[in-house]
Tab-separated table of N, CA and C in Angstrom:
chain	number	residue	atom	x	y	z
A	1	UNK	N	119.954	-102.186	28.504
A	1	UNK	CA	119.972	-102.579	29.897
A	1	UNK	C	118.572	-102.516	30.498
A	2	UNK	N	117.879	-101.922	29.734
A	2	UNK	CA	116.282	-101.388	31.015
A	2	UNK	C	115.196	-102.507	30.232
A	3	UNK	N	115.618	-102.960	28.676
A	3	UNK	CA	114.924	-103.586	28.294
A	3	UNK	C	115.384	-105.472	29.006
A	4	UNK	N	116.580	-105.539	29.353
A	4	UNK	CA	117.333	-106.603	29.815
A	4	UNK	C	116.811	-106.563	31.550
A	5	UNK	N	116.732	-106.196	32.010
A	5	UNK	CA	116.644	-105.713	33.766
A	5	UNK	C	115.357	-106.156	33.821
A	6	UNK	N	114.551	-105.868	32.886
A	6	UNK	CA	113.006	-106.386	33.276
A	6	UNK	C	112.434	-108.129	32.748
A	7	UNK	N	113.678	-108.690	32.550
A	7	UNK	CA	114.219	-110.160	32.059
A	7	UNK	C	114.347	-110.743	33.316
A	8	UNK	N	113.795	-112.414	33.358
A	8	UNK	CA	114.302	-113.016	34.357
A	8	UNK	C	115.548	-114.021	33.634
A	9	UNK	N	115.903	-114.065	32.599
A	9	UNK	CA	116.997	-114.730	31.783
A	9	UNK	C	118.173	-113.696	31.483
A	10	UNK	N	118.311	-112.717	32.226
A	10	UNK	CA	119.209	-111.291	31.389
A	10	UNK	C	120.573	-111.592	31.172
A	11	UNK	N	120.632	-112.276	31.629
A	11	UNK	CA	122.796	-112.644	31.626
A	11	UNK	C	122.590	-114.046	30.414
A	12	UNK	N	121.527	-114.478	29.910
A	12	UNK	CA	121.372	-115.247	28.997
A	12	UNK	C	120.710	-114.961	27.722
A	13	UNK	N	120.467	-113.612	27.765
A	13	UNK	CA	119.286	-113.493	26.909
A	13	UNK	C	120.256	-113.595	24.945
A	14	UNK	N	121.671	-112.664	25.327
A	14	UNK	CA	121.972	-112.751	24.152
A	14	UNK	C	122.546	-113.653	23.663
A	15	UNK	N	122.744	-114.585	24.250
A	15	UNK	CA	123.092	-116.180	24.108
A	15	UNK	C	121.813	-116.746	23.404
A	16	UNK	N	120.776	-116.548	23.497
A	16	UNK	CA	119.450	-117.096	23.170
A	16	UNK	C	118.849	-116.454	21.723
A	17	UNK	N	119.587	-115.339	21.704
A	17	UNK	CA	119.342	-114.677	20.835
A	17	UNK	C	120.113	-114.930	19.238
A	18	UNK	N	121.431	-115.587	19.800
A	18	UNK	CA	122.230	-115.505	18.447
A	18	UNK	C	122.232	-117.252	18.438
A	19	UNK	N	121.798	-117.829	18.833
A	19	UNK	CA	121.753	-119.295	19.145
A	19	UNK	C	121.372	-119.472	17.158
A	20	UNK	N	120.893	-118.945	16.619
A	20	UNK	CA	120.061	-119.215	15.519
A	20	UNK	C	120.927	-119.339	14.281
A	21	UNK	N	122.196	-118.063	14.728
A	21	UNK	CA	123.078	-117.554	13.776
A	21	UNK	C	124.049	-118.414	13.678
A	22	UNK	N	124.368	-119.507	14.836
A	22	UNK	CA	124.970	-120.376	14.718
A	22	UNK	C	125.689	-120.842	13.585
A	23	UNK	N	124.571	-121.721	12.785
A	23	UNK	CA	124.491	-122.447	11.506
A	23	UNK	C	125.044	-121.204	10.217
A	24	UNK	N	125.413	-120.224	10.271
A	24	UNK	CA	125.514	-119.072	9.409
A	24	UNK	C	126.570	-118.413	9.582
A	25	UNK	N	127.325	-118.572	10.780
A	25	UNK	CA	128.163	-117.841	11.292
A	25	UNK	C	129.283	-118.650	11.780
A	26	UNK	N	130.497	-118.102	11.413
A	26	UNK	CA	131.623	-119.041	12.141
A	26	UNK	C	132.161	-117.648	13.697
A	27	UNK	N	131.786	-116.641	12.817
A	27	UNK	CA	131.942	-115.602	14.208
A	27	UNK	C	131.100	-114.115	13.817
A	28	UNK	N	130.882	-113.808	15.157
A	28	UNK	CA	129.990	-113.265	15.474
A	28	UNK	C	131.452	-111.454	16.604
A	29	UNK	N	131.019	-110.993	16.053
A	29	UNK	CA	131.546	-109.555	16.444
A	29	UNK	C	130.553	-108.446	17.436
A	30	UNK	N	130.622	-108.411	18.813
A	30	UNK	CA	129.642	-107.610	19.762
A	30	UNK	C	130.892	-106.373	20.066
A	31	UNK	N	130.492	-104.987	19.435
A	31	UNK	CA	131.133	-103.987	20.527
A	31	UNK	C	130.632	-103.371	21.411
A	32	UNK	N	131.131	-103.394	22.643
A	32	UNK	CA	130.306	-103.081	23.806
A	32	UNK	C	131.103	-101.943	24.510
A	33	UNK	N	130.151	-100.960	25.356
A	33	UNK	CA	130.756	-99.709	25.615
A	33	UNK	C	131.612	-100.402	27.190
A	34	UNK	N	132.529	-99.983	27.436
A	34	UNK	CA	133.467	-100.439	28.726
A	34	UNK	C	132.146	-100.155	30.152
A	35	UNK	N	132.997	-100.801	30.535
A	35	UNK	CA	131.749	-101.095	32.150
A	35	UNK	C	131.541	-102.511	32.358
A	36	UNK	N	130.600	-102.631	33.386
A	36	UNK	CA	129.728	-104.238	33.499
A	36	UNK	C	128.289	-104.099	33.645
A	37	UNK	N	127.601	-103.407	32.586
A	37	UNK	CA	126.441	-103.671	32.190
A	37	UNK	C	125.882	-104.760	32.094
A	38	UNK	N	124.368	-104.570	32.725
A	38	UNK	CA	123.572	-105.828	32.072
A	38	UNK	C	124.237	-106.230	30.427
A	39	UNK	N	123.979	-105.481	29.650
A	39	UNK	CA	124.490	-105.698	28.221
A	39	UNK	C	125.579	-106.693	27.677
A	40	UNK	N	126.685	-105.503	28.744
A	40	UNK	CA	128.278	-106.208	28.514
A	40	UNK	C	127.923	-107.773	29.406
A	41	UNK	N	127.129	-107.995	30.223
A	41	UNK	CA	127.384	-109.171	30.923
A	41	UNK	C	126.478	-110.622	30.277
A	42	UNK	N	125.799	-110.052	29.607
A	42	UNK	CA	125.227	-110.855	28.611
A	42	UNK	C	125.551	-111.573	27.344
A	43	UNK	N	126.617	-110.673	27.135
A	43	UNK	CA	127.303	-110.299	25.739
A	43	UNK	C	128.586	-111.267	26.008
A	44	UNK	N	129.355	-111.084	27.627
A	44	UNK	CA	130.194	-112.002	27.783
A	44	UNK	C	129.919	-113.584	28.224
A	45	UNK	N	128.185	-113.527	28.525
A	45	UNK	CA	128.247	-115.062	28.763
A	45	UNK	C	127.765	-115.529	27.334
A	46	UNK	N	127.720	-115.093	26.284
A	46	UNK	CA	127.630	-115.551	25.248
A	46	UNK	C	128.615	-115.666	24.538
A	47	UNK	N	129.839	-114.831	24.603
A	47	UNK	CA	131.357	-115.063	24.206
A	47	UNK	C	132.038	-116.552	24.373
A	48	UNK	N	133.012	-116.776	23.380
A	48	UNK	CA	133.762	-117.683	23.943
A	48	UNK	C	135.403	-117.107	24.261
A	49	UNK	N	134.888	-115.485	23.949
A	49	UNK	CA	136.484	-114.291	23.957
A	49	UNK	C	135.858	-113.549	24.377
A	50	UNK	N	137.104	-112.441	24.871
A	50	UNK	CA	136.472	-111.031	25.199
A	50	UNK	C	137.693	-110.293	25.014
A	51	UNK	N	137.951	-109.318	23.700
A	51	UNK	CA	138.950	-108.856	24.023
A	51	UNK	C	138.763	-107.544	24.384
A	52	UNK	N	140.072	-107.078	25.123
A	52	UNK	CA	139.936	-106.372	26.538
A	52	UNK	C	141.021	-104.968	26.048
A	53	UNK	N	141.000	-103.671	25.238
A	53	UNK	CA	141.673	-102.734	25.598
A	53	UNK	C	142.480	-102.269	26.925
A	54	UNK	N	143.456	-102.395	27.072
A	54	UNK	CA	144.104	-101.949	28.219
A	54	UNK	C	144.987	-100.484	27.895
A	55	UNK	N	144.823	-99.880	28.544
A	55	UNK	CA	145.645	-98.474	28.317
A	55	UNK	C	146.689	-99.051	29.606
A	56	UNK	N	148.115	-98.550	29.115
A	56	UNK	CA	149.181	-98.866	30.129
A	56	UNK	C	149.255	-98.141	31.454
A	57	UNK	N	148.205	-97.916	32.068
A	57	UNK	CA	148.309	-97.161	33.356
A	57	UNK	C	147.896	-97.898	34.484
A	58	UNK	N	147.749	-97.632	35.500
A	58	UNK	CA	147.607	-98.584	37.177
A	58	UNK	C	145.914	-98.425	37.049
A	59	UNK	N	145.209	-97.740	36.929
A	59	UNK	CA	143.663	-97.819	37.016
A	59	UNK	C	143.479	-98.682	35.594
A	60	UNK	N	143.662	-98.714	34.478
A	60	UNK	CA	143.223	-99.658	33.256
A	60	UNK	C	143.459	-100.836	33.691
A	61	UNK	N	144.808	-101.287	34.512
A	61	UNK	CA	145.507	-102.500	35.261
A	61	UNK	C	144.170	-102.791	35.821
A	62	UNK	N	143.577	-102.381	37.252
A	62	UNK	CA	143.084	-102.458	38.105
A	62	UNK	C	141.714	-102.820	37.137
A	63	UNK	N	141.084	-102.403	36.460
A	63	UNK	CA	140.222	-102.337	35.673
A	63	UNK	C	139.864	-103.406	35.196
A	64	UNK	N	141.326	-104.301	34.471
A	64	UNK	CA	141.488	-105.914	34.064
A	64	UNK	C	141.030	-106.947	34.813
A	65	UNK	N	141.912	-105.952	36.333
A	65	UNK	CA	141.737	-106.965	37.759
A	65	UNK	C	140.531	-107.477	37.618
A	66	UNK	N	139.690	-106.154	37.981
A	66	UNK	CA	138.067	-106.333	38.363
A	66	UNK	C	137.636	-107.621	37.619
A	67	UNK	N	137.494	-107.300	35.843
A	67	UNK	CA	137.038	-107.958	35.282
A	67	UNK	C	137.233	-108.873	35.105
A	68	UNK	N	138.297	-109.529	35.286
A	68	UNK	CA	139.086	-111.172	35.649
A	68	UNK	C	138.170	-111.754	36.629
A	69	UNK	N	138.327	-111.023	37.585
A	69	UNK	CA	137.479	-111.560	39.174
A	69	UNK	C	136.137	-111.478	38.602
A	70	UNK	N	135.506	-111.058	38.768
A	70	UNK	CA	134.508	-110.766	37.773
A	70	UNK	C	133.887	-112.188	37.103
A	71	UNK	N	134.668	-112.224	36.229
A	71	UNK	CA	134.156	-112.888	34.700
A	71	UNK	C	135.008	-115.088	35.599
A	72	UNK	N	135.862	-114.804	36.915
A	72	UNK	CA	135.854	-115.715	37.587
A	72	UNK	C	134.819	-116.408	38.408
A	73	UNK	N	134.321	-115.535	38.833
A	73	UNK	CA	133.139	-115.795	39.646
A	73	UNK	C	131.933	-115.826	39.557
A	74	UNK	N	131.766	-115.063	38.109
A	74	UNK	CA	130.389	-115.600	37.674
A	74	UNK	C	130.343	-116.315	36.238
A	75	UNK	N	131.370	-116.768	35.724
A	75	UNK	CA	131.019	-117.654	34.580
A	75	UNK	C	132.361	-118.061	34.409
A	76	UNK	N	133.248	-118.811	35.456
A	76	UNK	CA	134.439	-119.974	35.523
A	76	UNK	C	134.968	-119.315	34.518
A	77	UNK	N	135.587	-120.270	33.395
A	77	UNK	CA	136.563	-120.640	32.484
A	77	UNK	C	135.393	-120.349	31.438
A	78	UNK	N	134.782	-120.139	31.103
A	78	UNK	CA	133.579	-120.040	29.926
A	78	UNK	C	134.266	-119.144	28.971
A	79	UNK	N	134.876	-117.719	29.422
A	79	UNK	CA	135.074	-116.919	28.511
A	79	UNK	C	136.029	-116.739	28.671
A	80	UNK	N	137.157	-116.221	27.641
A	80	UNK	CA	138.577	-115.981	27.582
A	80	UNK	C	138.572	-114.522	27.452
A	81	UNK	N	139.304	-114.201	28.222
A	81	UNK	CA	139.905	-112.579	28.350
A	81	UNK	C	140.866	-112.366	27.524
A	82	UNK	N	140.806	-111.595	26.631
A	82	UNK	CA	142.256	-111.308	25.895
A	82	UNK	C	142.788	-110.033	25.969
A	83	UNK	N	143.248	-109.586	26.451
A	83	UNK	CA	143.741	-107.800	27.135
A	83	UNK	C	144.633	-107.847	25.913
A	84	UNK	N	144.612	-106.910	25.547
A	84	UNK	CA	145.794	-106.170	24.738
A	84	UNK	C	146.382	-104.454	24.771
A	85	UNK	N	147.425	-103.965	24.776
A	85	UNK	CA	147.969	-102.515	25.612
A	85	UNK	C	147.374	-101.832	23.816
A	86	UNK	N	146.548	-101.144	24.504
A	86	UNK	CA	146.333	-99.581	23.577
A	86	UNK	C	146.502	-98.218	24.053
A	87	UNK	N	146.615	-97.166	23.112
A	87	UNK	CA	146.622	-95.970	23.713
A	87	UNK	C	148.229	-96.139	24.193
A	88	UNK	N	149.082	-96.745	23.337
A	88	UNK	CA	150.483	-97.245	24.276
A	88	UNK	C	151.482	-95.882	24.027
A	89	UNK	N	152.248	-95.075	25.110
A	89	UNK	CA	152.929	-93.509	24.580
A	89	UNK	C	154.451	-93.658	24.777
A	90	UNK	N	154.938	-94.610	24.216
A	90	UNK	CA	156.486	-95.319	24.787
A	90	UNK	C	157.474	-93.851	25.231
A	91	UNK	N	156.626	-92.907	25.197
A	91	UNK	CA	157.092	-91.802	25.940
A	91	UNK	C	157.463	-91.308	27.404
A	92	UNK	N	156.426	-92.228	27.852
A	92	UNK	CA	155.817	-92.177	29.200
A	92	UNK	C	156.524	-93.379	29.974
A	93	UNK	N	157.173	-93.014	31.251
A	93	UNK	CA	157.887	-94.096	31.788
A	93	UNK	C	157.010	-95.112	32.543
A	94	UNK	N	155.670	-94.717	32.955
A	94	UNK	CA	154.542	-95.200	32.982
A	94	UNK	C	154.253	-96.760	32.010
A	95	UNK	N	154.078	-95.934	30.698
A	95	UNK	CA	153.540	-97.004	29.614
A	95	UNK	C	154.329	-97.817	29.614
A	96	UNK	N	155.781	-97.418	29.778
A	96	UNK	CA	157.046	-98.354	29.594
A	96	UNK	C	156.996	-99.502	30.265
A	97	UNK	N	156.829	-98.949	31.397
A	97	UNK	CA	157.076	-100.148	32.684
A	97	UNK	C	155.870	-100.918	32.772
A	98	UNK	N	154.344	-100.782	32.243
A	98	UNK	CA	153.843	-101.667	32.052
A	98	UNK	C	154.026	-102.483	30.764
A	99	UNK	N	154.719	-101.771	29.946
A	99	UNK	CA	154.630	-102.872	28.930
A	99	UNK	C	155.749	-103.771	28.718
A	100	UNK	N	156.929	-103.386	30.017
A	100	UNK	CA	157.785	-104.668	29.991
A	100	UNK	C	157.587	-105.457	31.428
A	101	UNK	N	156.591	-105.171	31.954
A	101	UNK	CA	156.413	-106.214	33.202
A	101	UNK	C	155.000	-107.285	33.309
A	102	UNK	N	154.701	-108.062	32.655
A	102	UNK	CA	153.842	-108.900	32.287
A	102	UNK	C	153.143	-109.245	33.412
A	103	UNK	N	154.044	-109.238	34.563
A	103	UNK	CA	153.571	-109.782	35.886
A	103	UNK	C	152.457	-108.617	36.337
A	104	UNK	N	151.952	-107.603	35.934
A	104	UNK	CA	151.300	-106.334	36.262
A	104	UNK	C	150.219	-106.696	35.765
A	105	UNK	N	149.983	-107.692	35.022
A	105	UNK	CA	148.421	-108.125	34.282
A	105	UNK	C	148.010	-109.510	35.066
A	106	UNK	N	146.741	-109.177	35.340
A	106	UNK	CA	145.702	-110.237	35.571
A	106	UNK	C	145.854	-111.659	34.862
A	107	UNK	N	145.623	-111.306	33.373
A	107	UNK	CA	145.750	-112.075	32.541
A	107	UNK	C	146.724	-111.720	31.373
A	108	UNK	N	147.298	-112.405	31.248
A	108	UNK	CA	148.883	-112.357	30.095
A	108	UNK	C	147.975	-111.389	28.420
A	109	UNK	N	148.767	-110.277	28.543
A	109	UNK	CA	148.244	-109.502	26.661
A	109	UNK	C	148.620	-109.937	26.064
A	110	UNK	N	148.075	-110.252	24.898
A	110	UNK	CA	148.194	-110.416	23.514
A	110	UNK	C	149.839	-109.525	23.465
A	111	UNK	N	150.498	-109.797	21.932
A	111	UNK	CA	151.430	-109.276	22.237
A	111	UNK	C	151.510	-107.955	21.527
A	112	UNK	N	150.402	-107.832	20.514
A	112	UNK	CA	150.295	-106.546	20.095
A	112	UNK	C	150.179	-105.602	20.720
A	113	UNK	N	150.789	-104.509	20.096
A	113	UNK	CA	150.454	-103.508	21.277
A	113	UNK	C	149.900	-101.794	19.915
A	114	UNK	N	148.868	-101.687	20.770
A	114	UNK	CA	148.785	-100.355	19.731
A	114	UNK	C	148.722	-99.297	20.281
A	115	UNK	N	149.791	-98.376	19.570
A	115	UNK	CA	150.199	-96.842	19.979
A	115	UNK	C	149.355	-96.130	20.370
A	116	UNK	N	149.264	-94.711	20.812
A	116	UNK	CA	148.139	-93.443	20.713
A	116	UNK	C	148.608	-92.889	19.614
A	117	UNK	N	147.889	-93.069	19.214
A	117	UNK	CA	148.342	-92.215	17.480
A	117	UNK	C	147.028	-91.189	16.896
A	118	UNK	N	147.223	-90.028	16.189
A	118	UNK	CA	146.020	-89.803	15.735
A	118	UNK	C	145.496	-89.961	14.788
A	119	UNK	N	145.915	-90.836	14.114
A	119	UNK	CA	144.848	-91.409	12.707
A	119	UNK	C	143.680	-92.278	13.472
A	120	UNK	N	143.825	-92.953	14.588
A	120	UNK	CA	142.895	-94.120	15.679
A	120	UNK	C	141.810	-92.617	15.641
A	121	UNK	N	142.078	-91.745	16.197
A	121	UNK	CA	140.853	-90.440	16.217
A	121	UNK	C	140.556	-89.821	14.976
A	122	UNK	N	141.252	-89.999	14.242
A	122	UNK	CA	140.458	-90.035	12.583
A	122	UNK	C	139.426	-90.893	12.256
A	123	UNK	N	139.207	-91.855	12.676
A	123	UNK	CA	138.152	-93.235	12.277
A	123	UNK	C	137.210	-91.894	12.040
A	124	UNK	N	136.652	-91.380	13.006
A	124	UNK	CA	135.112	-90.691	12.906
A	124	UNK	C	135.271	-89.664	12.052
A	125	UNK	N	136.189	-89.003	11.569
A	125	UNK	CA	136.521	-88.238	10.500
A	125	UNK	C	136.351	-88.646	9.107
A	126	UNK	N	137.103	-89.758	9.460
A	126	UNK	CA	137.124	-90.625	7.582
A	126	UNK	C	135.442	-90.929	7.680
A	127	UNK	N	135.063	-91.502	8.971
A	127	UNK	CA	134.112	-92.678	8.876
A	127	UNK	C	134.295	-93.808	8.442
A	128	UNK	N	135.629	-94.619	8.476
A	128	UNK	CA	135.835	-95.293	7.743
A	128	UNK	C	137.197	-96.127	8.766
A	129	UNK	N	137.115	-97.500	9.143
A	129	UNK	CA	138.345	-98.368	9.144
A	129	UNK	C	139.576	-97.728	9.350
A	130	UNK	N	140.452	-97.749	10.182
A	130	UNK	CA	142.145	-96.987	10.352
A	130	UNK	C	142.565	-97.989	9.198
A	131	UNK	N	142.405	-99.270	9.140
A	131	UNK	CA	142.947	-99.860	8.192
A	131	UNK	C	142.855	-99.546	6.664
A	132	UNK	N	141.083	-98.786	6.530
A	132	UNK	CA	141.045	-98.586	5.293
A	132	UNK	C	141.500	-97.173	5.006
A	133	UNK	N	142.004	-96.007	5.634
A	133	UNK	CA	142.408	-94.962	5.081
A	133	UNK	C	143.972	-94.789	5.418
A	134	UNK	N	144.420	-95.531	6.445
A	134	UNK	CA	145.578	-95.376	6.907
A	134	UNK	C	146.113	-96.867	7.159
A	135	UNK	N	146.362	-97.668	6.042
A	135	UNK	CA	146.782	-99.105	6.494
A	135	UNK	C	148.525	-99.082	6.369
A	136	UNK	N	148.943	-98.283	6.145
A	136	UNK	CA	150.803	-98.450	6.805
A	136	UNK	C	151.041	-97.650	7.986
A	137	UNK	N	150.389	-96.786	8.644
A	137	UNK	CA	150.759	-95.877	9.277
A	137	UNK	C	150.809	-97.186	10.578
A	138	UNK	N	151.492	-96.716	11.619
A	138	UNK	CA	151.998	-97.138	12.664
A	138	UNK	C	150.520	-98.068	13.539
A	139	UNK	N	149.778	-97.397	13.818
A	139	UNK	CA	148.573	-97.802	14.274
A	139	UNK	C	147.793	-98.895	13.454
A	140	UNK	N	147.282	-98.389	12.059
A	140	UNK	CA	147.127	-99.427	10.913
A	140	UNK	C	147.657	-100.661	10.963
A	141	UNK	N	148.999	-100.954	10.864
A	141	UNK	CA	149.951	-101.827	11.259
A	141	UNK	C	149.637	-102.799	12.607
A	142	UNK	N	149.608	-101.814	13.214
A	142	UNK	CA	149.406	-102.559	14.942
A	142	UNK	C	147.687	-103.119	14.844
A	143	UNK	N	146.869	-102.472	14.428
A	143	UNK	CA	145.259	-103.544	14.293
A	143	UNK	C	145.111	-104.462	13.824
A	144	UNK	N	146.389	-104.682	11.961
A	144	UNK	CA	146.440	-105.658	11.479
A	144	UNK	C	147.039	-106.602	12.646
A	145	UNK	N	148.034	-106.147	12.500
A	145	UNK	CA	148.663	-107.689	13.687
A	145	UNK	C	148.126	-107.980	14.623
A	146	UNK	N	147.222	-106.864	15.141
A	146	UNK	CA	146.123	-107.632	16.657
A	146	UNK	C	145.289	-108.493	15.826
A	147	UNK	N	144.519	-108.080	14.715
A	147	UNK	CA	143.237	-108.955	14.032
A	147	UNK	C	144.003	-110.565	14.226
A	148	UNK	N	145.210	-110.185	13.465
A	148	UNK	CA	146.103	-111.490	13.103
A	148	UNK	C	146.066	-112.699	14.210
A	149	UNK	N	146.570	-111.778	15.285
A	149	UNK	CA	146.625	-112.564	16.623
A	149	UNK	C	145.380	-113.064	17.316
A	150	UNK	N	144.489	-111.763	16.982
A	150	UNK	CA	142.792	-112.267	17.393
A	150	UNK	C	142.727	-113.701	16.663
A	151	UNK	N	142.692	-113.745	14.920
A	151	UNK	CA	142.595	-114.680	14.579
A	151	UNK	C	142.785	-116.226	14.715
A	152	UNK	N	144.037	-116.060	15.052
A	152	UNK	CA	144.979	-116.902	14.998
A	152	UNK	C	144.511	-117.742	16.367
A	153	UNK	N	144.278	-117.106	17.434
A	153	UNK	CA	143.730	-117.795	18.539
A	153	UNK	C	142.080	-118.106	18.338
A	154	UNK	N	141.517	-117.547	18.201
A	154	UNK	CA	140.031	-117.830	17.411
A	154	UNK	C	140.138	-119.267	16.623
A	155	UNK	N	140.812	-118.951	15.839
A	155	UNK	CA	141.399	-120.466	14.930
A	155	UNK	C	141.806	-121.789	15.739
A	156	UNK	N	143.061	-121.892	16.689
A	156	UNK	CA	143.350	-122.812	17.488
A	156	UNK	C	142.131	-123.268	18.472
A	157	UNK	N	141.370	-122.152	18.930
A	157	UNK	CA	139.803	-122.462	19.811
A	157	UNK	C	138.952	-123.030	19.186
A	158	UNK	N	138.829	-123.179	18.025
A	158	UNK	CA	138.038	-123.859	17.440
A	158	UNK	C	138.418	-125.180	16.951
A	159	UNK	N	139.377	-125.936	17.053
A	159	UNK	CA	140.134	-126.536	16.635
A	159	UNK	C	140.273	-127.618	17.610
């Protein structure tokens, strides 16, 4: 951000940057820490996606809001939001009720939904992929089928 801030191109710069990779790349993978950083805002005008962790609660909701409005008003239709419910505790009458009322999202989730589970807080333990140390466990399961769905729309967008 401090190296971006002193940019008169900063909301373009990483667009300019991967312009090259083009020819090499059919996709390109940015993880960005949550917020609206110079970074993250650079990162999304270079997107043609953005997918969006949602935890099932009224502030993660609100959170979507922002970034909808947001990502409306300063770069139209350019980038696609893709929210999907993580951290999901079908315990919680909370999680419940957002995850059967669709009308509570900004923009419509993906339909995967992935649990709170603790193998997801193993990653930094293994060091390694939930998929690659834990690919049946409940969570494992649920990344494959988000990738799937990531894919699958990635695929039709290009198309």
């Amino acid at each position: 951000d401090t190296v971006l801030d002193a940019r008169t191109d900063a909301s373009r710069r990483v667009s300019k940057l991967i312009a090259p990779l083009e020819q090499h790349y059919d996709l390109l993978v940015f993880d960005c820490a949550p917020g609206l950083s110079l970074i993250a805002e650079s990162v999304m005008h270079a997107a043609d996606g953005v997918l969006v962790p949602v935890i099932p609660t009224t502030l993660s909701l609100r959170t979507l809001t922002m970034l909808h409005d947001h990502c409306a008003s300063q770069m139209g239709s350019a980038v696609a939001l893709l929210p999907f419910l993580s951290m999901v505790d079908v315990r919680r009458r909370l999680h419940r009720d957002v995850c059967n009322d669709p009308s509570m999202f900004a923009v419509a989730p993906l339909s995967t939904r992935v649990p709170y589970a603790s193998q997801v807080e193993r990653m930094g333990v293994e060091r390694a992929p939930l998929c690659a140390f834990a690919p049946s466990s409940l969570a494992g399961r649920a990344y494959a089928g988000l990738w799937r769905e990531v894919h699958s729309a990635i695929t039709a967008t290009a198309k």
